[in-house]
Short mmCIF file of C-alpha atoms and ligand atoms in Angstrom, two decimals:
data_model
loop_
_atom_site.label_atom_id
_atom_site.label_comp_id
_atom_site.label_asym_id
_atom_site.label_seq_id
_atom_site.Cartn_x
_atom_site.Cartn_y
_atom_site.Cartn_z
CA MET U 1 0.00 0.00 0.00
CA ILE U 2 1.45 3.36 -1.04
CA LYS U 3 1.79 5.75 1.92
CA LEU U 4 1.42 9.36 0.89
CA SER U 5 2.62 12.41 2.83
CA ASP U 6 -0.13 14.76 4.08
CA ARG U 7 0.74 17.12 1.20
CA LEU U 8 0.29 14.46 -1.47
CA LYS U 9 -2.84 13.14 0.31
CA ALA U 10 -4.37 16.62 0.10
CA ILE U 11 -3.57 16.78 -3.62
CA GLU U 12 -5.06 13.32 -4.12
CA ALA U 13 -8.22 14.34 -2.26
CA LEU U 14 -8.81 17.10 -4.83
CA ILE U 15 -8.98 14.55 -7.65
CA LEU U 16 -12.46 13.20 -8.29
CA PRO U 17 -13.05 9.47 -8.77
CA GLY U 18 -12.86 8.63 -12.47
CA GLU U 19 -10.69 11.58 -13.46
CA THR U 20 -7.63 10.84 -15.60
CA VAL U 21 -4.47 12.53 -14.35
CA ALA U 22 -1.01 13.57 -15.53
CA ASP U 23 1.59 14.24 -12.82
CA ILE U 24 4.10 16.65 -14.34
CA GLY U 25 7.39 16.55 -12.43
CA THR U 26 6.40 13.23 -10.87
CA ASP U 27 9.88 12.42 -9.46
CA HIS U 28 9.27 9.52 -7.00
CA GLY U 29 5.88 8.81 -8.65
CA PHE U 30 4.01 8.23 -5.39
CA LEU U 31 0.90 10.23 -6.27
CA PRO U 32 0.19 8.40 -9.58
CA MET U 33 0.93 5.06 -7.92
CA SER U 34 -1.60 5.77 -5.18
CA LEU U 35 -4.20 7.06 -7.66
CA TRP U 36 -3.89 3.79 -9.55
CA GLU U 37 -3.76 1.56 -6.49
CA THR U 38 -6.88 3.06 -4.90
CA GLY U 39 -8.72 2.82 -8.22
CA LYS U 40 -9.48 6.54 -8.12
CA SER U 41 -8.06 7.24 -11.59
CA PRO U 42 -8.54 4.96 -14.61
CA HIS U 43 -5.41 6.38 -16.30
CA VAL U 44 -2.44 8.15 -14.76
CA ILE U 45 0.59 9.52 -16.59
CA MET U 46 3.93 10.00 -14.86
CA SER U 47 5.97 12.68 -16.58
CA ASP U 48 9.28 14.31 -15.75
CA ILE U 49 11.99 16.29 -17.49
CA GLY U 50 14.76 14.13 -16.00
CA GLN U 51 15.69 10.47 -16.47
CA GLY U 52 17.06 10.35 -12.90
CA PRO U 53 13.67 11.10 -11.31
CA LEU U 54 11.94 8.65 -13.66
CA ASN U 55 14.43 5.94 -12.66
CA LYS U 56 13.45 6.68 -9.06
CA ALA U 57 9.76 6.27 -10.01
CA GLU U 58 10.55 2.97 -11.81
CA THR U 59 12.35 1.66 -8.70
CA ASN U 60 9.38 2.59 -6.51
CA ILE U 61 6.96 0.98 -8.97
CA SER U 62 8.95 -2.25 -8.98
CA LYS U 63 8.71 -2.39 -5.16
CA HIS U 64 4.91 -2.10 -5.13
CA PHE U 65 3.52 -3.36 -8.44
CA HIS U 66 4.28 -6.46 -10.46
CA ASN U 67 1.53 -6.53 -13.03
CA HIS U 68 0.76 -2.95 -13.94
CA GLN U 69 2.63 -1.14 -16.69
CA PHE U 70 2.58 2.57 -15.78
CA ASP U 71 2.50 5.22 -18.51
CA ILE U 72 5.86 6.95 -17.99
CA ARG U 73 7.00 9.82 -20.22
CA ILE U 74 10.08 12.00 -20.39
CA GLY U 75 10.01 15.62 -21.52
CA ASN U 76 9.57 19.26 -20.63
CA GLY U 77 6.29 20.24 -18.96
CA LEU U 78 3.11 19.60 -20.94
CA GLU U 79 4.96 18.62 -24.15
CA THR U 80 4.64 14.94 -23.20
CA LEU U 81 0.82 15.16 -23.33
CA LYS U 82 -1.56 15.26 -26.28
CA PRO U 83 -4.20 18.02 -26.15
CA GLY U 84 -7.10 17.01 -23.89
CA GLU U 85 -5.45 13.70 -23.05
CA VAL U 86 -6.25 13.91 -19.33
CA ASP U 87 -8.84 15.63 -17.14
CA VAL U 88 -6.45 16.90 -14.48
CA VAL U 89 -2.83 18.04 -14.59
CA VAL U 90 -0.93 18.03 -11.31
CA ILE U 91 2.21 20.18 -11.01
CA ALA U 92 3.54 20.00 -7.46
CA GLY U 93 6.69 20.75 -5.53
CA MET U 94 8.12 23.32 -7.97
CA GLY U 95 8.52 27.09 -7.86
CA GLY U 96 5.47 29.15 -8.87
CA LEU U 97 7.33 30.82 -11.75
CA LEU U 98 8.37 27.46 -13.22
CA ILE U 99 4.75 26.26 -12.91
CA SER U 100 3.47 29.29 -14.81
CA ASP U 101 6.19 28.79 -17.47
CA ILE U 102 5.13 25.16 -17.89
CA ILE U 103 1.43 26.07 -18.31
CA GLY U 104 2.18 29.18 -20.40
CA THR U 105 4.50 27.53 -22.97
CA ASP U 106 1.48 26.51 -25.08
CA LEU U 107 -1.66 28.10 -23.71
CA ASN U 108 -3.93 26.48 -26.30
CA LYS U 109 -2.79 23.07 -25.25
CA ALA U 110 -2.85 24.06 -21.56
CA ARG U 111 -6.51 25.07 -21.89
CA SER U 112 -7.39 21.65 -23.33
CA PHE U 113 -7.00 20.15 -19.84
CA ARG U 114 -9.98 20.92 -17.65
CA ARG U 115 -8.27 21.33 -14.34
CA TYR U 116 -4.92 21.97 -12.70
CA ILE U 117 -3.84 21.10 -9.19
CA LEU U 118 -0.80 23.16 -8.36
CA GLN U 119 1.44 23.21 -5.33
CA PRO U 120 3.96 26.00 -5.73
CA ARG U 121 6.89 26.07 -3.30
CA SER U 122 7.55 29.78 -3.93
CA ALA U 123 6.07 32.80 -5.77
CA GLN U 124 2.54 31.67 -4.89
CA LYS U 125 1.23 35.21 -5.22
CA ARG U 126 2.69 35.63 -8.71
CA LEU U 127 1.30 32.28 -9.79
CA ARG U 128 -2.24 33.26 -8.68
CA GLY U 129 -1.92 36.56 -10.54
CA TRP U 130 -0.64 34.78 -13.64
CA LEU U 131 -3.49 32.23 -13.56
CA ILE U 132 -6.15 34.95 -13.26
CA ASP U 133 -4.53 37.13 -15.94
CA ASN U 134 -4.51 34.15 -18.30
CA GLY U 135 -8.15 33.21 -17.88
CA PHE U 136 -7.83 30.37 -15.38
CA CYS U 137 -10.34 30.25 -12.58
CA ILE U 138 -9.09 29.43 -9.09
CA THR U 139 -11.82 27.24 -7.63
CA ASP U 140 -10.29 25.77 -4.49
CA GLU U 141 -7.36 26.20 -2.14
CA ILE U 142 -6.01 24.13 0.76
CA LEU U 143 -3.25 24.68 3.29
CA VAL U 144 -1.28 21.64 4.42
CA ARG U 145 1.44 21.33 7.03
CA GLU U 146 4.68 19.82 5.84
CA GLY U 147 7.38 19.83 8.55
CA LYS U 148 7.87 23.44 9.60
CA TYR U 149 6.21 24.79 6.47
CA ILE U 150 2.60 25.35 5.48
CA CYS U 151 2.11 24.42 1.82
CA GLU U 152 -0.43 26.10 -0.44
CA ILE U 153 -2.39 23.90 -2.87
CA ILE U 154 -4.35 25.60 -5.64
CA SER U 155 -7.02 24.02 -7.83
CA ALA U 156 -7.72 26.01 -11.02
CA ASN U 157 -10.06 25.37 -13.95
CA SER U 158 -9.05 26.23 -17.47
CA TRP U 159 -12.00 28.35 -18.45
CA ASN U 160 -13.46 31.40 -16.83
CA GLU U 161 -16.91 30.03 -17.60
CA SER U 162 -16.11 27.38 -15.02
CA ILE U 163 -16.82 30.04 -12.43
CA GLU U 164 -20.49 29.08 -12.92
CA LYS U 165 -19.69 25.80 -11.20
CA VAL U 166 -17.99 27.45 -8.24
CA PRO U 167 -20.14 27.77 -5.11
CA ASN U 168 -21.51 31.30 -4.72
CA SER U 169 -19.36 31.87 -1.67
CA CYS U 170 -16.24 31.25 -3.74
CA LYS U 171 -17.10 33.50 -6.68
CA ILE U 172 -14.22 35.89 -6.56
CA THR U 173 -13.68 37.76 -9.79
CA GLU U 174 -11.41 40.56 -8.61
CA TRP U 175 -8.41 39.70 -6.52
CA ASP U 176 -6.43 42.56 -4.97
CA GLU U 177 -2.75 42.35 -4.02
CA MET U 178 -3.38 40.83 -0.59
CA ASP U 179 -5.95 38.37 -1.97
CA LEU U 180 -3.29 37.09 -4.32
CA GLU U 181 -1.08 36.45 -1.30
CA ILE U 182 -3.72 35.02 1.07
CA SER U 183 -6.50 33.49 -0.96
CA PRO U 184 -10.07 34.60 -0.08
CA ILE U 185 -11.12 30.98 -0.62
CA LEU U 186 -9.23 30.05 2.55
CA PHE U 187 -11.42 32.48 4.52
CA VAL U 188 -14.64 31.19 2.93
CA LYS U 189 -13.63 27.63 3.78
CA LYS U 190 -12.28 28.56 7.23
CA ASP U 191 -9.14 26.56 6.52
CA PRO U 192 -7.87 25.17 9.86
CA LEU U 193 -4.31 26.40 9.16
CA LEU U 194 -5.30 29.90 8.03
CA VAL U 195 -4.72 31.65 11.38
CA GLU U 196 -1.25 30.14 11.74
CA PHE U 197 -0.48 30.93 8.07
CA VAL U 198 -1.36 34.61 8.52
CA GLU U 199 0.38 34.83 11.92
CA ASN U 200 3.58 33.47 10.35
CA LYS U 201 3.45 36.24 7.76
CA VAL U 202 2.92 38.91 10.44
CA ARG U 203 5.86 37.52 12.43
CA ILE U 204 8.17 37.50 9.41
CA GLU U 205 7.25 41.05 8.44
CA GLU U 206 7.68 42.30 12.03
CA LYS U 207 11.19 40.81 12.02
CA ILE U 208 11.92 42.58 8.71
CA LEU U 209 10.65 45.84 10.19
CA ALA U 210 12.82 45.51 13.31
CA GLU U 211 15.88 44.84 11.11
CA LEU U 212 15.07 47.84 8.92
CA LYS U 213 14.73 50.10 11.95
CA ALA U 214 18.08 48.90 13.32
CA GLY U 215 19.83 49.19 9.95
CA THR U 216 21.42 52.10 8.11
CA LYS U 217 20.02 51.67 4.57
CA SER U 218 19.78 54.94 2.61
CA ASN U 219 16.10 54.49 1.70
CA LYS U 220 15.32 53.17 5.16
CA LEU U 221 12.34 55.46 5.87
CA TYR U 222 10.55 54.47 2.65
CA LYS U 223 11.15 50.76 3.34
CA ILE U 224 9.96 51.14 6.94
CA ARG U 225 6.73 52.76 5.73
CA MET U 226 6.20 49.94 3.21
CA SER U 227 6.80 47.33 5.88
CA GLU U 228 4.47 49.05 8.35
CA ASP U 229 1.73 49.20 5.70
CA ARG U 230 2.18 45.52 5.00
CA ILE U 231 1.97 44.64 8.70
CA LYS U 232 -1.22 46.71 8.96
CA ALA U 233 -2.76 44.87 5.97
CA LEU U 234 -1.67 41.48 7.32
CA LYS U 235 -3.15 42.28 10.73
CA GLU U 236 -6.47 43.09 9.04
CA PHE U 237 -6.34 39.63 7.49
CA ARG U 238 -5.45 38.15 10.86
CA LYS U 239 -8.48 39.84 12.40
CA ARG U 240 -10.65 38.42 9.62
CA SER U 241 -9.28 34.94 10.23
CA MET U 242 -9.80 35.11 14.03
CA PRO U 243 -12.20 38.02 14.78
CA ASN U 244 -12.71 37.26 18.49
CA GLU U 245 -9.00 37.06 19.29
CA TYR U 246 -8.02 40.32 17.62
CA GLU U 247 -11.18 42.47 17.93
CA ASN U 248 -9.35 45.29 19.75
CA GLU U 249 -6.47 45.68 17.28
C1 SAM E 301 10.82 18.56 -6.09
S1 SAM E 301 10.32 17.44 -7.30
C2 SAM E 301 8.60 17.33 -6.94
C3 SAM E 301 8.11 15.92 -6.97
C4 SAM E 301 6.64 15.70 -6.80
N1 SAM E 301 5.86 16.37 -7.82
C5 SAM E 301 6.19 16.17 -5.44
O1 SAM E 301 5.47 17.18 -5.34
O2 SAM E 301 6.55 15.54 -4.42
C6 SAM E 301 10.32 18.38 -8.79
C7 SAM E 301 10.38 17.52 -10.04
O3 SAM E 301 10.02 18.33 -11.15
C8 SAM E 301 10.80 17.96 -12.26
N2 SAM E 301 10.78 19.07 -13.21
C9 SAM E 301 11.38 20.27 -13.11
N3 SAM E 301 11.14 21.02 -14.19
C10 SAM E 301 10.33 20.30 -15.00
C11 SAM E 301 9.72 20.52 -16.25
N4 SAM E 301 9.89 21.68 -16.91
N5 SAM E 301 8.95 19.56 -16.79
C12 SAM E 301 8.76 18.38 -16.14
N6 SAM E 301 9.32 18.10 -14.93
C13 SAM E 301 10.08 19.05 -14.38
C14 SAM E 301 12.15 17.66 -11.64
O4 SAM E 301 12.93 16.83 -12.50
C15 SAM E 301 11.77 16.96 -10.35
O5 SAM E 301 11.70 15.57 -10.50
#
């Protein structure tokens, strides 16, 4: 039985029974193996740009499966897939800018897949902005703890029309700067890790502010003002995520 990490379990939970899946940047291949083993997906494709990671996936497959021939492909991003070949494309554990490059290389092809499940390790805000600017509709978000980090998982549909299928409470058509950083969907869903996620951001920015105040940078006053504004905005978000705790702020 394949044992998934909480992060990969959360990604798997976003896939609906019967959906075909391509895991781009599959590396160890655990997610596709589990999707096949549980019978959730009738067809899963493991794809990676490197032979080394695919060898790792092959080794893991040989430990768990003797009779199933997995569909393993080597190549850059979506180039290993035919248009519309799968329902869902998973791109996890990479930087947000690389993820947007992979989707943006051939937007026509990218739009032929109904849904993306993305787990950016960095530049999450830029990825959300890129998705919205390019007509993708963010329909779901989840926070998951992984060691000392909180990971952000984004589910996005290819067409803006898909917004019709989004619950009313999640219909967000205009995202401002802070929304791109802390998704409004997390508030609607009352994600259990939201408070901690926002508090971490406040703590990091307060540390930056203290360092700026102690430092001697030439444009220090401007940077201090920017940092103070950001802390104020983050604290507003913190109040929204835990109104009773921070009502007097
Ligand atoms: C850190 S691993 C993530 C593994 C797995 N997706 C996960 O979330 O646990 C990143 C993988 O992405 C692959 N990768 C990086 N750039 C890629 C690209 N342009 N196309 C396909 N795979 C890529 C790397 O070779 C590596 O195996």
